[in-house]
mmCIF file of C-alpha atoms and ligand atoms in Angstrom:
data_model
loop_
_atom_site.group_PDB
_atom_site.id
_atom_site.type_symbol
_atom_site.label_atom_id
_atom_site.label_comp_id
_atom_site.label_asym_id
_atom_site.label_seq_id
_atom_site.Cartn_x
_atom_site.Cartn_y
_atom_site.Cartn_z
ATOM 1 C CA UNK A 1 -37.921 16.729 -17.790
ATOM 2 C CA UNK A 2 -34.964 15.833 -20.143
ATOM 3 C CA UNK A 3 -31.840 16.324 -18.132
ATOM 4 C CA UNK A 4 -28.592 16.354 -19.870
ATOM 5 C CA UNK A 5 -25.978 14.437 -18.169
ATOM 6 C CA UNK A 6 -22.055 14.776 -19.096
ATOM 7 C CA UNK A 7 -19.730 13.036 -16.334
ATOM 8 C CA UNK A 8 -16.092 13.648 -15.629
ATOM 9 C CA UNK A 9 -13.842 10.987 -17.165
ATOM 10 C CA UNK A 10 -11.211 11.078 -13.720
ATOM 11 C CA UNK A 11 -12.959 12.141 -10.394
ATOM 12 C CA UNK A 12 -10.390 14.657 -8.956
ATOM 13 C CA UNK A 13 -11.359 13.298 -5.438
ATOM 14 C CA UNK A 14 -8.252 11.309 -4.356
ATOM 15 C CA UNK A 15 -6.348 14.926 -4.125
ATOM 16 C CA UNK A 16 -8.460 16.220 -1.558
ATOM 17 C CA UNK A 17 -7.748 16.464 1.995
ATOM 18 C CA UNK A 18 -10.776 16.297 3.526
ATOM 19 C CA UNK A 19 -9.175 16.868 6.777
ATOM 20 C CA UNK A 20 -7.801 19.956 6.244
ATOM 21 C CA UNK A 21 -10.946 21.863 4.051
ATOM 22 C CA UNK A 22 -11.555 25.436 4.228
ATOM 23 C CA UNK A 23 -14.915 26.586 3.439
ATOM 24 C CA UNK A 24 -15.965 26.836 0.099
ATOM 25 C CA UNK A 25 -12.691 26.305 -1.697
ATOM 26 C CA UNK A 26 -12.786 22.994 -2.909
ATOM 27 C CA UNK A 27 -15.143 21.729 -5.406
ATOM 28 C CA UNK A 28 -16.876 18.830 -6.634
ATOM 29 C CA UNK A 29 -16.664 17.082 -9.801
ATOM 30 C CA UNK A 30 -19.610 18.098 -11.138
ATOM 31 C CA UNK A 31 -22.101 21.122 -11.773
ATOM 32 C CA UNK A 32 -25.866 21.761 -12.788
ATOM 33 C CA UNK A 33 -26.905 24.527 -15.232
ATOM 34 C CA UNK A 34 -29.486 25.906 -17.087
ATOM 35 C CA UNK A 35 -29.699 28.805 -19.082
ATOM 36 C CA UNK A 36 -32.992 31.007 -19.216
ATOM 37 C CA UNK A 37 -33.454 32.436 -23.044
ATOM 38 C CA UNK A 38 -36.248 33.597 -25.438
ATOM 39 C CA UNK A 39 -38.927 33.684 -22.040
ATOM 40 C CA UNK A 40 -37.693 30.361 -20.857
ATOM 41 C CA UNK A 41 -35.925 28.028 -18.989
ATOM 42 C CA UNK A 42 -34.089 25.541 -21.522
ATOM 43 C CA UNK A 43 -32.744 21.984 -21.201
ATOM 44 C CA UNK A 44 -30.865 21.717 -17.724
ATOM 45 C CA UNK A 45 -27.693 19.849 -17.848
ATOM 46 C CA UNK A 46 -24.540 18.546 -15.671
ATOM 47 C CA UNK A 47 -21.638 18.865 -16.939
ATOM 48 C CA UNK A 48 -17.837 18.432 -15.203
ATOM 49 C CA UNK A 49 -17.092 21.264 -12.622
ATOM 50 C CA UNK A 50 -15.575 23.966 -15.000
ATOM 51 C CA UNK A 51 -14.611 27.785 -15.498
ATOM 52 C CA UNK A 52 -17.875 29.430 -17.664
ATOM 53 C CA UNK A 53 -17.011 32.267 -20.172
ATOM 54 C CA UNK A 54 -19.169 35.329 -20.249
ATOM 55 C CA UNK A 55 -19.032 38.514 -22.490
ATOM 56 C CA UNK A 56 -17.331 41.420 -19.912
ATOM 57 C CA UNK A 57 -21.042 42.945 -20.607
ATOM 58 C CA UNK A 58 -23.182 40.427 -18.988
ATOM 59 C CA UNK A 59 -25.134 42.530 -16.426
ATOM 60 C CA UNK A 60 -24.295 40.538 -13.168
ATOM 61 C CA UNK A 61 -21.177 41.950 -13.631
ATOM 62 C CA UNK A 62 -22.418 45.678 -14.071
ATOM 63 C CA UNK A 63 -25.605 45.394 -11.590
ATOM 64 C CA UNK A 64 -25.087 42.585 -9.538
ATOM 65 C CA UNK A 65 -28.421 41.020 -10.182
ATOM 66 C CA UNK A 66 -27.630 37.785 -8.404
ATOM 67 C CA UNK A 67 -29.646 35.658 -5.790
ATOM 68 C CA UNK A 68 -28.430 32.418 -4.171
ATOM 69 C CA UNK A 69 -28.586 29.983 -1.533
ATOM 70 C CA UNK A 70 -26.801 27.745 1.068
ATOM 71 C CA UNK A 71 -28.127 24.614 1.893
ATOM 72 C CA UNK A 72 -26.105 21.234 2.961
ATOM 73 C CA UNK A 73 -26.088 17.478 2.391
ATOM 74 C CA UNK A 74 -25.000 14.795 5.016
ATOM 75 C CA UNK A 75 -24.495 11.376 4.943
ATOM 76 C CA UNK A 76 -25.348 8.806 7.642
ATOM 77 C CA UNK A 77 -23.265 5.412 8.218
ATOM 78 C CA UNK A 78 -25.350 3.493 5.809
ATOM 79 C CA UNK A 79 -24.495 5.903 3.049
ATOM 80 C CA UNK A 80 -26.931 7.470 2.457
ATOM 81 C CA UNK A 81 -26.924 11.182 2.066
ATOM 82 C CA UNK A 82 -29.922 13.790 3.162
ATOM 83 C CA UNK A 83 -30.532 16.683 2.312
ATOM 84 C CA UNK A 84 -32.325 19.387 5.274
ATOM 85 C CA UNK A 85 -35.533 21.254 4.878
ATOM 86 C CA UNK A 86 -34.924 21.883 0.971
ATOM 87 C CA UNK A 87 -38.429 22.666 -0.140
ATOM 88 C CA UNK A 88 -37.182 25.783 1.809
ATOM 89 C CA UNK A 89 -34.427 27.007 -0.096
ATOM 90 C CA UNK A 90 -36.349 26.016 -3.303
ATOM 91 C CA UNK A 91 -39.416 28.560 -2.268
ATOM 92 C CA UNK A 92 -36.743 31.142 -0.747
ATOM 93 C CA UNK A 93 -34.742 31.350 -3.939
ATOM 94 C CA UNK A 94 -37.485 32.121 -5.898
ATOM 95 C CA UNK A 95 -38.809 34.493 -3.506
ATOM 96 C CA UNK A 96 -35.008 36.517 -3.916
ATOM 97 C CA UNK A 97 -35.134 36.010 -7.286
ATOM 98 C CA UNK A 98 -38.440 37.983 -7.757
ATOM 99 C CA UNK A 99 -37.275 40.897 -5.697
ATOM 100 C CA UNK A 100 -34.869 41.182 -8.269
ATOM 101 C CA UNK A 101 -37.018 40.768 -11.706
ATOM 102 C CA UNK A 102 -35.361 37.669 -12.011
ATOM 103 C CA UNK A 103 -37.765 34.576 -13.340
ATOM 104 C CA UNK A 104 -38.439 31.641 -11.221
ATOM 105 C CA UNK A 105 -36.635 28.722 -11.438
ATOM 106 C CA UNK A 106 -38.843 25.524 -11.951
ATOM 107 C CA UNK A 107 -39.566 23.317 -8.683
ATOM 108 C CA UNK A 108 -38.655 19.818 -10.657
ATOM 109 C CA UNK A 109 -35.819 20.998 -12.637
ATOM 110 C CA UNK A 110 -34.160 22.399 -8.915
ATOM 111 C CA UNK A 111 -35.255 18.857 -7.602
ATOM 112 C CA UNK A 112 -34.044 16.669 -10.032
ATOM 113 C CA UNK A 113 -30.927 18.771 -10.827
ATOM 114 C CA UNK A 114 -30.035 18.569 -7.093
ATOM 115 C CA UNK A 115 -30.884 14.997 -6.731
ATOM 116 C CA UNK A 116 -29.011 14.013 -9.872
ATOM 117 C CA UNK A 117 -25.656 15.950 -9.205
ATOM 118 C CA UNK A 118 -25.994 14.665 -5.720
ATOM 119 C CA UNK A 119 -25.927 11.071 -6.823
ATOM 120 C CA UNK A 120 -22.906 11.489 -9.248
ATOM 121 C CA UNK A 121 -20.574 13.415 -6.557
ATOM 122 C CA UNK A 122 -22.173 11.245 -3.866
ATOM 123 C CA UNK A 123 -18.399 9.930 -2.734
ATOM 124 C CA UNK A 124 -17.729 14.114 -1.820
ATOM 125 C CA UNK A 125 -19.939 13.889 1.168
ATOM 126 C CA UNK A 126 -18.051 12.535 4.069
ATOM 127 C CA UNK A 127 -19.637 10.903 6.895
ATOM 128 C CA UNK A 128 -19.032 11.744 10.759
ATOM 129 C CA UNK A 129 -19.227 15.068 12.902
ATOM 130 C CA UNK A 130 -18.645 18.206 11.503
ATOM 131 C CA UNK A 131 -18.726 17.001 8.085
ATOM 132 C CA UNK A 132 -21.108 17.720 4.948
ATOM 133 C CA UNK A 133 -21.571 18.900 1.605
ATOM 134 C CA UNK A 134 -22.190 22.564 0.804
ATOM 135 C CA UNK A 135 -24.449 23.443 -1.602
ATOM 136 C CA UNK A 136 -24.848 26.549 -3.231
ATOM 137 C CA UNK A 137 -27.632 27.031 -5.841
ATOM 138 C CA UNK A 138 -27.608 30.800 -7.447
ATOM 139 C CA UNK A 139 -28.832 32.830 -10.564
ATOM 140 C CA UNK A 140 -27.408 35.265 -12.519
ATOM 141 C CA UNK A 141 -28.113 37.918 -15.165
ATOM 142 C CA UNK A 142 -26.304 37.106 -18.302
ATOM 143 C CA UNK A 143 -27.455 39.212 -20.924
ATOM 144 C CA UNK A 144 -25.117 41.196 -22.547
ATOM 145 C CA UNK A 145 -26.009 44.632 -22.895
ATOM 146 C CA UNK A 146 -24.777 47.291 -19.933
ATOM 147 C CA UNK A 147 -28.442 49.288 -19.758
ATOM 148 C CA UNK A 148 -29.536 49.289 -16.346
ATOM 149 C CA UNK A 149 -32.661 47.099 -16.610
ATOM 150 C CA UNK A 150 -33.700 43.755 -15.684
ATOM 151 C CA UNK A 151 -31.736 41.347 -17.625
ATOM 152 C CA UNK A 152 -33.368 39.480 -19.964
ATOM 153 C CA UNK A 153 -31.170 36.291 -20.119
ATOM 154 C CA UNK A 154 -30.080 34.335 -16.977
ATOM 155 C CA UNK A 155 -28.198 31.329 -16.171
ATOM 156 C CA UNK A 156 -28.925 28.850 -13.072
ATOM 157 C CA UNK A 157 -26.375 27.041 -11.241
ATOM 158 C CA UNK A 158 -25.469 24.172 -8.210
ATOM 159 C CA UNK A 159 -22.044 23.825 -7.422
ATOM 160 C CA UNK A 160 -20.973 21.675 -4.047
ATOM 161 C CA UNK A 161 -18.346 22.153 -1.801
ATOM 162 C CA UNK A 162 -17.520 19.616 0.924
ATOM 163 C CA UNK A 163 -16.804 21.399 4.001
ATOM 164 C CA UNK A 164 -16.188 21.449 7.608
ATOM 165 C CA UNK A 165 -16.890 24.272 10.429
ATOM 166 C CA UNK A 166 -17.525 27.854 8.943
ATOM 167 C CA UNK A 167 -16.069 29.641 11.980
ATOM 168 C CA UNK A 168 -12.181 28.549 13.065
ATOM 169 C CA UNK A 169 -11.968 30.577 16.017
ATOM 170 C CA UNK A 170 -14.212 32.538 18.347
ATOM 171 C CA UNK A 171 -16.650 34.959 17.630
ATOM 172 C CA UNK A 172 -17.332 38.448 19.210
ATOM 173 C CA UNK A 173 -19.310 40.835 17.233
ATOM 174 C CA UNK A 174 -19.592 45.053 17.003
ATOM 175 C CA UNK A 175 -23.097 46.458 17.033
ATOM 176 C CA UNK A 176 -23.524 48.389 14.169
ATOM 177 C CA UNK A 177 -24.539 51.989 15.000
ATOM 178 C CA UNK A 178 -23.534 53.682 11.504
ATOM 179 C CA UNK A 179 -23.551 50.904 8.780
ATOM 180 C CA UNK A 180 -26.677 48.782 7.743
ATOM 181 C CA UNK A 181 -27.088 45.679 5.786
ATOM 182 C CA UNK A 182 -30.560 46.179 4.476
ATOM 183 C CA UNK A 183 -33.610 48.363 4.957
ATOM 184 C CA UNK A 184 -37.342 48.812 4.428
ATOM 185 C CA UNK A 185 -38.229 48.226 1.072
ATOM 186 C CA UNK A 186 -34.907 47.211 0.429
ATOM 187 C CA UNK A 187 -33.574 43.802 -0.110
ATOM 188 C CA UNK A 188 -33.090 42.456 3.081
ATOM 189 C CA UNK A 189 -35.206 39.317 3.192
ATOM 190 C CA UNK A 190 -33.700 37.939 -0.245
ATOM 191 C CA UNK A 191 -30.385 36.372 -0.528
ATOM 192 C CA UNK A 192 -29.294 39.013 -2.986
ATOM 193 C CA UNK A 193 -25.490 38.812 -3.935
ATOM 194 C CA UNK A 194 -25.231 42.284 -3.229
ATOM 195 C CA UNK A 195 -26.052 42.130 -0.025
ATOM 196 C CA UNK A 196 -23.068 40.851 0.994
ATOM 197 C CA UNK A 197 -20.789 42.324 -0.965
ATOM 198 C CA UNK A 198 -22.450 46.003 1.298
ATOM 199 C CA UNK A 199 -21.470 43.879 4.290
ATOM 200 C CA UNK A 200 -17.757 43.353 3.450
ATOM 201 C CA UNK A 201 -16.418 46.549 4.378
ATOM 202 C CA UNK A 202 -18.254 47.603 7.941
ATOM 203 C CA UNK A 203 -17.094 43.638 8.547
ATOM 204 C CA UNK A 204 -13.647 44.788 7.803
ATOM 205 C CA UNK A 205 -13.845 47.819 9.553
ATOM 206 C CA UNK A 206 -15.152 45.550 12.921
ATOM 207 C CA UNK A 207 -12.206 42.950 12.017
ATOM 208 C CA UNK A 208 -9.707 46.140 12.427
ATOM 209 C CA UNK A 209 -10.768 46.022 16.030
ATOM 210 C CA UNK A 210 -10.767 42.475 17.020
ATOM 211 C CA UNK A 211 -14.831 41.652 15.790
ATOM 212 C CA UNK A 212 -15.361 39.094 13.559
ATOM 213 C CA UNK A 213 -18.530 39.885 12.637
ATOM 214 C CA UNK A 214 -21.156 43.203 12.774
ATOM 215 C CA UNK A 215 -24.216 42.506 14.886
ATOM 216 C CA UNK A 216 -26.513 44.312 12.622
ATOM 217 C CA UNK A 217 -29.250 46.878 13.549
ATOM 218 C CA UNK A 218 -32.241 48.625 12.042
ATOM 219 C CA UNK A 219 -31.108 51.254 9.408
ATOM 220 C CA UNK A 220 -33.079 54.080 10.617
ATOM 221 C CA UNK A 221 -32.382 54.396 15.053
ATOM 222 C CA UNK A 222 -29.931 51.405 14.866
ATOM 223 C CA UNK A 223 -31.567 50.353 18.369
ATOM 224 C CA UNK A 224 -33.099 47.185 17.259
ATOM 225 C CA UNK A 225 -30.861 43.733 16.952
ATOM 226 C CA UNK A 226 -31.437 42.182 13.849
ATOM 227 C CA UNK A 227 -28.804 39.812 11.779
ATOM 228 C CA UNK A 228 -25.221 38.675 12.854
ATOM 229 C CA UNK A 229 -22.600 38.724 10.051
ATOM 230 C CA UNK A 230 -24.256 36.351 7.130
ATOM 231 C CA UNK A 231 -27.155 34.927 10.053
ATOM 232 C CA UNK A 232 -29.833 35.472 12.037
ATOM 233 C CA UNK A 233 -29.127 36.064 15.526
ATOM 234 C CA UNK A 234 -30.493 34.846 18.867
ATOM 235 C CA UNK A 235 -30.182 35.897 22.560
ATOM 236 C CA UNK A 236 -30.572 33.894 25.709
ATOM 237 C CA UNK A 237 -31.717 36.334 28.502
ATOM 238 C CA UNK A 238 -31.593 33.929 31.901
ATOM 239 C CA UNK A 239 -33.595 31.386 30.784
ATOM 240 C CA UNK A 240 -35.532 32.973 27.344
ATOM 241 C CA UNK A 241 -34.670 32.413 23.820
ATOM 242 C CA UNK A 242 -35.093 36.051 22.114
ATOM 243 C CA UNK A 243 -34.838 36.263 18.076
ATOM 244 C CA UNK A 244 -36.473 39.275 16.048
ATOM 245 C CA UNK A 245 -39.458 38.728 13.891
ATOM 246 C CA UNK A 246 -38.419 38.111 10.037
ATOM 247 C CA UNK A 247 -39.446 41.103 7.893
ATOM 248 C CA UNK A 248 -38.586 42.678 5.069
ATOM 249 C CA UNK A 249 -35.161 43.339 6.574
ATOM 250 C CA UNK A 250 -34.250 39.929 7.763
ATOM 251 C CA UNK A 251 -34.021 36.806 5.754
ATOM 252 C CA UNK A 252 -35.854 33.988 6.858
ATOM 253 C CA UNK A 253 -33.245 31.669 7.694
ATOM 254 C CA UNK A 254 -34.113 27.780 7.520
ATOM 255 C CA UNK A 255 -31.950 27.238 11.080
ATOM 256 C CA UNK A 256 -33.540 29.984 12.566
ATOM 257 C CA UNK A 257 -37.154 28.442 11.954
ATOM 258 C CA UNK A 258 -35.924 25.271 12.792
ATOM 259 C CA UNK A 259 -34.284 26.494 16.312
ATOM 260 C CA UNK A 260 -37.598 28.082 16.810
ATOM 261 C CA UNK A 261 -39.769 25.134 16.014
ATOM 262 C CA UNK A 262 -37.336 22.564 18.327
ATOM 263 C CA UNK A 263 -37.029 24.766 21.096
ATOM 264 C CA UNK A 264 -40.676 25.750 21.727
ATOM 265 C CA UNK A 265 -41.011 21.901 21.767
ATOM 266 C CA UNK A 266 -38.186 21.143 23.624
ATOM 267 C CA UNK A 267 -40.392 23.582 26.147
ATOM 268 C CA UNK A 268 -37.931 26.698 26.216
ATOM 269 C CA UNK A 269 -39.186 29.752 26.220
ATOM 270 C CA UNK A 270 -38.938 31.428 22.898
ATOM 271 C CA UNK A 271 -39.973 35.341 22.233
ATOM 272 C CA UNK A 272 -39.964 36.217 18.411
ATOM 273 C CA UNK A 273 -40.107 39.796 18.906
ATOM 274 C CA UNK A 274 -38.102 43.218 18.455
ATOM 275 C CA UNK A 275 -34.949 42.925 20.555
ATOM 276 C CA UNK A 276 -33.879 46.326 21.453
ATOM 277 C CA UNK A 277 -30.358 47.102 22.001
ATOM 278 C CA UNK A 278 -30.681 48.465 25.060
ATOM 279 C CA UNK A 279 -32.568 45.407 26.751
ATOM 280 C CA UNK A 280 -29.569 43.322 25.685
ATOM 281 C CA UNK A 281 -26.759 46.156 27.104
ATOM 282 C CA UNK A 282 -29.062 45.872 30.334
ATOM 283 C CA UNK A 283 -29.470 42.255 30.551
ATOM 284 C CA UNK A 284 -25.756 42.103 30.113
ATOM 285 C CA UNK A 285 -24.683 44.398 32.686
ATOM 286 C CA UNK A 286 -27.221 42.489 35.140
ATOM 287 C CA UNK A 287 -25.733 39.151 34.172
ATOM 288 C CA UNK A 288 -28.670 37.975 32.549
ATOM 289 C CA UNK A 289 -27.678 37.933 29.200
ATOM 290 C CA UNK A 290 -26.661 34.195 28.979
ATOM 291 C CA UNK A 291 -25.575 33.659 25.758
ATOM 292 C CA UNK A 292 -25.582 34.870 21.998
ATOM 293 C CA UNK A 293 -25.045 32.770 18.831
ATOM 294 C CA UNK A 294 -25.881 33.256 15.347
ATOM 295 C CA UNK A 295 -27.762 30.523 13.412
ATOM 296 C CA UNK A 296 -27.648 29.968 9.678
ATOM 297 C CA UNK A 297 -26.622 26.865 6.975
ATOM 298 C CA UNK A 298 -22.752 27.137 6.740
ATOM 299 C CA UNK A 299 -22.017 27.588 10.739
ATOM 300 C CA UNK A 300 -25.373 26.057 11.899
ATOM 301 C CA UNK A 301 -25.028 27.530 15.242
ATOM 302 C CA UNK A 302 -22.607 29.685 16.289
ATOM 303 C CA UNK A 303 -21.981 30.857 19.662
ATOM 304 C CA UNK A 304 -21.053 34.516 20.320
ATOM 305 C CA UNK A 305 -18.675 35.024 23.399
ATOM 306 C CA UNK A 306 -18.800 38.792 23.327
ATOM 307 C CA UNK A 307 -20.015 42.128 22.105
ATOM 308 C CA UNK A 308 -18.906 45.435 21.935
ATOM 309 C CA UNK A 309 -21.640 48.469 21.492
ATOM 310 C CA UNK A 310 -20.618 52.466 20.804
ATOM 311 C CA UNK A 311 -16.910 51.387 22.422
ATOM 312 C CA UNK A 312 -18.151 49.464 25.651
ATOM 313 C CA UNK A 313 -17.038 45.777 25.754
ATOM 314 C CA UNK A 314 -19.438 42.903 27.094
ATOM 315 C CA UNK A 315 -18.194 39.506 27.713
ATOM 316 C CA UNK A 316 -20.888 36.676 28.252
ATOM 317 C CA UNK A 317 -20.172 34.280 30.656
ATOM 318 C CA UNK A 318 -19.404 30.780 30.110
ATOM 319 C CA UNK A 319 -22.575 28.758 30.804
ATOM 320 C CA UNK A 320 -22.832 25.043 31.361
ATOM 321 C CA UNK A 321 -25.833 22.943 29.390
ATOM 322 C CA UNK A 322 -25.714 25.772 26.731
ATOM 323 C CA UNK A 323 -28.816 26.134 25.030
ATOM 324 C CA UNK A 324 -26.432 26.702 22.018
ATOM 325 C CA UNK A 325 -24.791 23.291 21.874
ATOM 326 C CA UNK A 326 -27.861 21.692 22.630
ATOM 327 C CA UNK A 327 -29.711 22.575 20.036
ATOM 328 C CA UNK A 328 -26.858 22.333 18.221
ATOM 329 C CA UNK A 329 -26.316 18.812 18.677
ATOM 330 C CA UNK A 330 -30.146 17.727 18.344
ATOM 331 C CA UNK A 331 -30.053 19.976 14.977
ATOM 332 C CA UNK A 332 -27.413 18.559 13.472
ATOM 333 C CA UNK A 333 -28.122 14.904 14.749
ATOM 334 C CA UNK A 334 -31.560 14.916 12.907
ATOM 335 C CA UNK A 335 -29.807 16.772 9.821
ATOM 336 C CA UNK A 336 -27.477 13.503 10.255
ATOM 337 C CA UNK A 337 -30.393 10.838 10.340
ATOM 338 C CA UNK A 338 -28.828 10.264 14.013
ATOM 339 C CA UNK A 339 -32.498 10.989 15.501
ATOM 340 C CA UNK A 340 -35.518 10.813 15.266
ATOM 341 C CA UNK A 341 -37.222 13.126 12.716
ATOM 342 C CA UNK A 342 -40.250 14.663 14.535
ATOM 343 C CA UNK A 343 -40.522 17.591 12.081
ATOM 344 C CA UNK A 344 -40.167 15.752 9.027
ATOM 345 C CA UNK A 345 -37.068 17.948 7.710
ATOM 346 C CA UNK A 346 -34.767 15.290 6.495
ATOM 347 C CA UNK A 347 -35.105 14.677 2.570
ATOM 348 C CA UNK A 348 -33.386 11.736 1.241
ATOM 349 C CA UNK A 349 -31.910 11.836 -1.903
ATOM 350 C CA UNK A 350 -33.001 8.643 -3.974
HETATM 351 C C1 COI B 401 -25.517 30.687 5.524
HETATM 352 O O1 COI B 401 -25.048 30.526 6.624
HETATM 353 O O2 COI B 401 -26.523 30.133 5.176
HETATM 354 C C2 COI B 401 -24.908 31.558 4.553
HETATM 355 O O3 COI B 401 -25.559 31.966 3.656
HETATM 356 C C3 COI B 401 -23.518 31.877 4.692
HETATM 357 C C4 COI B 401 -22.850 32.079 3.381
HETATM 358 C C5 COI B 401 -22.881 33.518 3.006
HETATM 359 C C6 COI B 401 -21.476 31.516 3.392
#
């Protein structure tokens, strides 16, 4: 695969503070890109992290045909840098992108793209806790022409941002009982840009009363627990990990497979299952609901201290030996090359 390779003459590193980051604002020097035209995907390139000009009629503008992912680099103390589970994202983005009519993006151009702008901004992932390299792959529709049809042009991009915890503060979330952020036959499962954009304004509306996130529910009876905010969700009742099945509502989040996968073996009891509402209102009532936390690539885990359903308030309680920050810790240790890598996730870039 010819890759086309244009490097920044003056790495803008020295004026960030990587101390002080908030998520996704700050960008690296460079950024992968290839343009899909005339049936196919054309010579990939890297060029310096840039503003790209598009005619006001490109349709990702107009129809919001747009899929992407999140996925994260770390580096260990002999510098090198690993990537987590990315076959993963590769497949997934592909899968979004066909629920949208978009064409698949080629397994070795997404490899060698990654590991190449990876290498040159290599210096933009920090070592140490907390630390690592976002990286956010996506598509989008570029012809121009405003028809409402599957665009025939598209344009593929990485960009990396180095970041720090998603999440500054706590976390209590509102069960949704009127708004819904997918449905069958919908487009749930993919990491469509539109998808979150629906999600902005019932997260607003939960803000307005002290949530900071939805705890989203099935769109037609609203009685079955489903996402949290941007990830999947989990629920410790006493001393059993609850988490609903993917489907073609839920997206099939890389942490929550992975929490899955190290828990069972870890030898805690995990149901993958339909989590009704109500089960969680009782268990909370009876004390039994230990914890919640969502689980996804930006806030790994994230623990949920409280929930609020049709105007009644739940607190959780605060629980020692967490199941949360344990797995968070073992999760993010192997993600770290600080442990041993049973599953085979790590990837190293090379
Ligand atoms: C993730 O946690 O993986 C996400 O996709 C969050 C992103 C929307 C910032």
């Amino acid at each position: 695969m010819a890759l086309h390779i244009e490097k920044i003459s003056k790495s803008k590193i020295s004026s960030v503070d990587f101390n002080n980051l908030k998520f996704g604002q700050i960008f690296t020097d460079h950024m992968f890109e290839c343009d899909y035209e005339n049936g196919a995907w054309q010579t990939p390139k890297i060029r310096p992290y840039q503003p790209i000009a598009f005619d006001p009629s490109a349709k990702v503008f107009h129809y919001g045909q747009a899929v992407f992912e999140g996925m994260k680099a770390y580096k260990d103390d002999n510098n090198d840098v690993w990537l987590f589970r990315p076959d993963q994202n590769q497949e997934r983005i592909n899968k979004s992108a066909e629920r949208l009519d978009m064409p698949a993006f080629p397994k070795e151009y997404f490899f060698e793209g990654l590991t190449e702008l990876l290498k040159l901004d290599k210096d933009w992932v920090q070592k140490g806790e907390g630390n690592s390299l976002y990286i956010r792959p996506f598509v989008i529709a570029t012809e121009n022409c405003v028809s409402a049809s599957a665009s025939t042009n598209y344009k593929f991009m990485i960009i990396c941002s180095p970041v720090q915890a998603y999440y500054a503060g706590e976390v209590r979330v509102e069960i949704a009982d009127k708004y819904s952020r997918s449905a069958n036959g919908g487009v749930g499962y993919a990491k469509a840009a539109g998808n979150y954009a629906a999600s902005f304004y019932p997260a607003k509306l939960a803000a307005q009363k002290g949530y900071q996130q939805v705890l989203w529910t099935d769109a037609s009876t609203h009685e079955l627990l489903e996402e949290a905010g941007t990830m999947n969700v989990f629920f410790r009742v006493n001393d059993t990990l609850l988490t609903a099945p993917t489907s073609e509502r839920i997206l099939d989040g890389v942490t929550r497979k992975s929490i899955i996968q190290f828990a069972e073996d870890k030898g805690i009891k995990v149901e993958v299952r339909p989590v009704k509402v109500a089960e969680i209102v009782e268990a909370a009532k009876k004390g039994e609901l230990l914890e919640m936390f969502g689980a996804g690539t930006a806030a790994v885990i994230s623990p949920i201290l409280g929930f609020a359903h049709k105007g009644e308030k739940f607190e959780l309680p605060k629980v020692e030996n967490s199941y949360a920050s344990f797995i968070k810790k073992s999760i993010t240790d192997i993600q770290r090359n600080l442990a041993e890598d049973k599953f085979g996730w790590r990837y190293k870039i090379q």
